[in-house]
């Protein structure tokens, strides 16, 4: 049996921090997106996110948001409700000198309800059995710029609202993932 001293590692796979290690703690439901999936995702998104505002709503290890920051995103907000996990992420951000990254200790839905920002790329990788997708989509639509890309990773993908158009989908192990594009639509539409 391997004894992990509550410290795990993953690597940033592209951009200015390529090859640098991220440390993360064991936490309930924390399962960083595997390298192969992150590689595929950033091939779909494009390797360079210069000028983009990025939201990683269930940040966990911060791998997706920090990968975006490494690829020149203008601003990255990492939202995580586990304080200990977020402290470790904040240490990684300092080690990598990624000054455009902000951490917020909050529930994802609460953050969306109260934030004023608009985003170009959003990562949604909630705990595996999380089920509040309709509430999330209702809050998310008003936070997206036209053409925004929304990445969803889950054990089972939720039904997508009609204002999000499927762009790419994939599967790795027990996870399914999809990249969707926000083409606009009226706020009055039902999610």
PDB file of C-alpha atoms in Angstrom, residues 23-99:
ATOM      1  CA  UNK A  23       0.734  20.076  -5.068  1.00  0.00           C
ATOM      2  CA  UNK A  24      -2.709  19.243  -3.730  1.00  0.00           C
ATOM      3  CA  UNK A  25      -4.112  17.654  -0.585  1.00  0.00           C
ATOM      4  CA  UNK A  26      -6.345  14.643  -0.290  1.00  0.00           C
ATOM      5  CA  UNK A  27      -9.886  15.961   0.055  1.00  0.00           C
ATOM      6  CA  UNK A  28     -13.294  14.395  -0.278  1.00  0.00           C
ATOM      7  CA  UNK A  29     -14.328  14.392  -3.937  1.00  0.00           C
ATOM      8  CA  UNK A  30     -11.058  15.949  -5.156  1.00  0.00           C
ATOM      9  CA  UNK A  31      -9.950  14.298  -8.376  1.00  0.00           C
ATOM     10  CA  UNK A  32      -7.837  16.527 -10.625  1.00  0.00           C
ATOM     11  CA  UNK A  33      -8.551  16.376 -14.336  1.00  0.00           C
ATOM     12  CA  UNK A  34      -6.012  13.893 -15.796  1.00  0.00           C
ATOM     13  CA  UNK A  35      -3.161  15.184 -17.980  1.00  0.00           C
ATOM     14  CA  UNK A  36      -4.576  13.506 -21.096  1.00  0.00           C
ATOM     15  CA  UNK A  37      -7.956  15.208 -20.636  1.00  0.00           C
ATOM     16  CA  UNK A  38      -6.370  18.618 -19.930  1.00  0.00           C
ATOM     17  CA  UNK A  39      -4.228  18.195 -23.043  1.00  0.00           C
ATOM     18  CA  UNK A  40      -7.272  17.413 -25.165  1.00  0.00           C
ATOM     19  CA  UNK A  41      -9.250  20.297 -23.617  1.00  0.00           C
ATOM     20  CA  UNK A  42      -6.526  22.851 -24.355  1.00  0.00           C
ATOM     21  CA  UNK A  43      -6.152  21.510 -27.887  1.00  0.00           C
ATOM     22  CA  UNK A  44      -9.875  22.251 -28.294  1.00  0.00           C
ATOM     23  CA  UNK A  45      -9.666  25.670 -26.606  1.00  0.00           C
ATOM     24  CA  UNK A  46      -6.476  26.685 -28.374  1.00  0.00           C
ATOM     25  CA  UNK A  47      -3.125  26.774 -26.615  1.00  0.00           C
ATOM     26  CA  UNK A  48      -3.111  30.533 -26.087  1.00  0.00           C
ATOM     27  CA  UNK A  49      -5.817  32.173 -23.953  1.00  0.00           C
ATOM     28  CA  UNK A  50      -4.339  35.695 -24.144  1.00  0.00           C
ATOM     29  CA  UNK A  51      -6.801  38.341 -22.963  1.00  0.00           C
ATOM     30  CA  UNK A  52      -9.412  35.894 -21.681  1.00  0.00           C
ATOM     31  CA  UNK A  53     -11.263  36.083 -18.374  1.00  0.00           C
ATOM     32  CA  UNK A  54     -11.425  32.553 -16.954  1.00  0.00           C
ATOM     33  CA  UNK A  55     -13.546  31.089 -14.149  1.00  0.00           C
ATOM     34  CA  UNK A  56     -12.731  27.726 -12.530  1.00  0.00           C
ATOM     35  CA  UNK A  57     -15.890  27.346 -10.435  1.00  0.00           C
ATOM     36  CA  UNK A  58     -15.107  24.123  -8.541  1.00  0.00           C
ATOM     37  CA  UNK A  59     -11.342  24.640  -8.534  1.00  0.00           C
ATOM     38  CA  UNK A  60     -10.201  21.699  -6.406  1.00  0.00           C
ATOM     39  CA  UNK A  61      -6.490  21.335  -7.198  1.00  0.00           C
ATOM     40  CA  UNK A  62      -6.725  24.423  -9.421  1.00  0.00           C
ATOM     41  CA  UNK A  63      -5.247  22.449 -12.344  1.00  0.00           C
ATOM     42  CA  UNK A  64      -7.657  23.765 -15.002  1.00  0.00           C
ATOM     43  CA  UNK A  65      -7.497  27.417 -13.946  1.00  0.00           C
ATOM     44  CA  UNK A  66      -3.719  27.391 -13.455  1.00  0.00           C
ATOM     45  CA  UNK A  67      -3.298  25.709 -16.836  1.00  0.00           C
ATOM     46  CA  UNK A  68      -5.294  28.633 -18.330  1.00  0.00           C
ATOM     47  CA  UNK A  69      -3.130  31.174 -16.455  1.00  0.00           C
ATOM     48  CA  UNK A  70       0.007  29.434 -17.748  1.00  0.00           C
ATOM     49  CA  UNK A  71      -1.419  29.983 -21.242  1.00  0.00           C
ATOM     50  CA  UNK A  72      -1.711  33.784 -20.822  1.00  0.00           C
ATOM     51  CA  UNK A  73      -5.311  34.201 -19.620  1.00  0.00           C
ATOM     52  CA  UNK A  74      -5.707  37.843 -18.521  1.00  0.00           C
ATOM     53  CA  UNK A  75      -7.557  36.916 -15.326  1.00  0.00           C
ATOM     54  CA  UNK A  76      -8.408  33.634 -13.633  1.00  0.00           C
ATOM     55  CA  UNK A  77     -10.781  33.218 -10.697  1.00  0.00           C
ATOM     56  CA  UNK A  78     -10.521  29.947  -8.766  1.00  0.00           C
ATOM     57  CA  UNK A  79     -13.572  29.270  -6.583  1.00  0.00           C
ATOM     58  CA  UNK A  80     -13.320  26.467  -4.008  1.00  0.00           C
ATOM     59  CA  UNK A  81     -15.287  25.882  -0.809  1.00  0.00           C
ATOM     60  CA  UNK A  82     -12.641  23.754   0.984  1.00  0.00           C
ATOM     61  CA  UNK A  83     -10.331  26.183   2.847  1.00  0.00           C
ATOM     62  CA  UNK A  84      -7.465  23.719   3.235  1.00  0.00           C
ATOM     63  CA  UNK A  85      -7.556  22.857  -0.476  1.00  0.00           C
ATOM     64  CA  UNK A  86      -7.633  26.564  -1.353  1.00  0.00           C
ATOM     65  CA  UNK A  87      -4.630  27.327   0.889  1.00  0.00           C
ATOM     66  CA  UNK A  88      -2.596  24.730  -0.999  1.00  0.00           C
ATOM     67  CA  UNK A  89      -3.741  26.226  -4.330  1.00  0.00           C
ATOM     68  CA  UNK A  90      -2.737  29.709  -3.112  1.00  0.00           C
ATOM     69  CA  UNK A  91       0.744  28.309  -2.329  1.00  0.00           C
ATOM     70  CA  UNK A  92       0.981  26.915  -5.876  1.00  0.00           C
ATOM     71  CA  UNK A  93      -0.052  30.290  -7.307  1.00  0.00           C
ATOM     72  CA  UNK A  94       2.708  32.031  -5.299  1.00  0.00           C
ATOM     73  CA  UNK A  95       5.294  29.416  -6.350  1.00  0.00           C
ATOM     74  CA  UNK A  96       4.350  29.890 -10.021  1.00  0.00           C
ATOM     75  CA  UNK A  97       4.183  33.723  -9.762  1.00  0.00           C
ATOM     76  CA  UNK A  98       0.817  33.780 -11.556  1.00  0.00           C
ATOM     77  CA  UNK A  99      -0.294  37.261 -10.508  1.00  0.00           C
TER      78      UNK A  99
END
